[in-house]
XYZ file of C-alpha atoms in Angstrom:
51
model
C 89.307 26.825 -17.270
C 90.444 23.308 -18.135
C 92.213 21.416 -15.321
C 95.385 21.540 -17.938
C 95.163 25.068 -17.988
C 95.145 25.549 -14.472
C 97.895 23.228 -13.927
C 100.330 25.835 -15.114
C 99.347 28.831 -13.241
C 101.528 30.138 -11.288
C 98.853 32.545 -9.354
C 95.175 32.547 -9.659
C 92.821 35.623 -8.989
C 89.622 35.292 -7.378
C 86.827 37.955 -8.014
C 83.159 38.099 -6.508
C 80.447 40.671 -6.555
C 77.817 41.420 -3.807
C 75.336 39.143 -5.133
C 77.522 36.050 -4.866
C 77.305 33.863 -2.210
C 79.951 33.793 0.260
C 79.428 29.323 0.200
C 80.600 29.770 -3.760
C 83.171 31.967 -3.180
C 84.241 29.691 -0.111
C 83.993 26.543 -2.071
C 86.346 28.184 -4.812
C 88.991 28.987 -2.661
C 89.431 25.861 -0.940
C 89.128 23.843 -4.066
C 92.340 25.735 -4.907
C 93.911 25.157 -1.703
C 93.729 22.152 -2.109
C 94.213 21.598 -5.952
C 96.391 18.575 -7.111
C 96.338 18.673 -11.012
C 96.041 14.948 -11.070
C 93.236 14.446 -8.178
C 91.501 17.615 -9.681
C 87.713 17.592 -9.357
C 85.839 19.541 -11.472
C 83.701 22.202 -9.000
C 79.766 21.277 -10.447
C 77.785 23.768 -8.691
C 79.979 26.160 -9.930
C 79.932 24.905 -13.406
C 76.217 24.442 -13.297
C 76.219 28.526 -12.363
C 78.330 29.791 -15.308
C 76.641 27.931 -17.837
């Protein structure tokens, strides 16, 4: 998801199976707490995971 994309969400569902680790999941949700779609930072680890 591009940070343009994400700007215009209005709600954002977060998914995780047993083998993901609760950090990842953690780090997810509080990047989106505290998402501002001009001081966005991309989330590497999680990137790095996906790819």
């Amino acid at each position: 998801m591009t940070d343009e994309q994400l700007a215009n969400c209005k709600a954002v569902a977060i998914t995780a199976g047993a083998s993901t680790p609760t950090y990842l999941t953690n780090q997810v949700i509080q990047y989106l707490n505290s998402y501002t779609p001009k001081l966005a930072k991309p989330i590497t680890e999680v990137a790095k995971i996906l790819q």
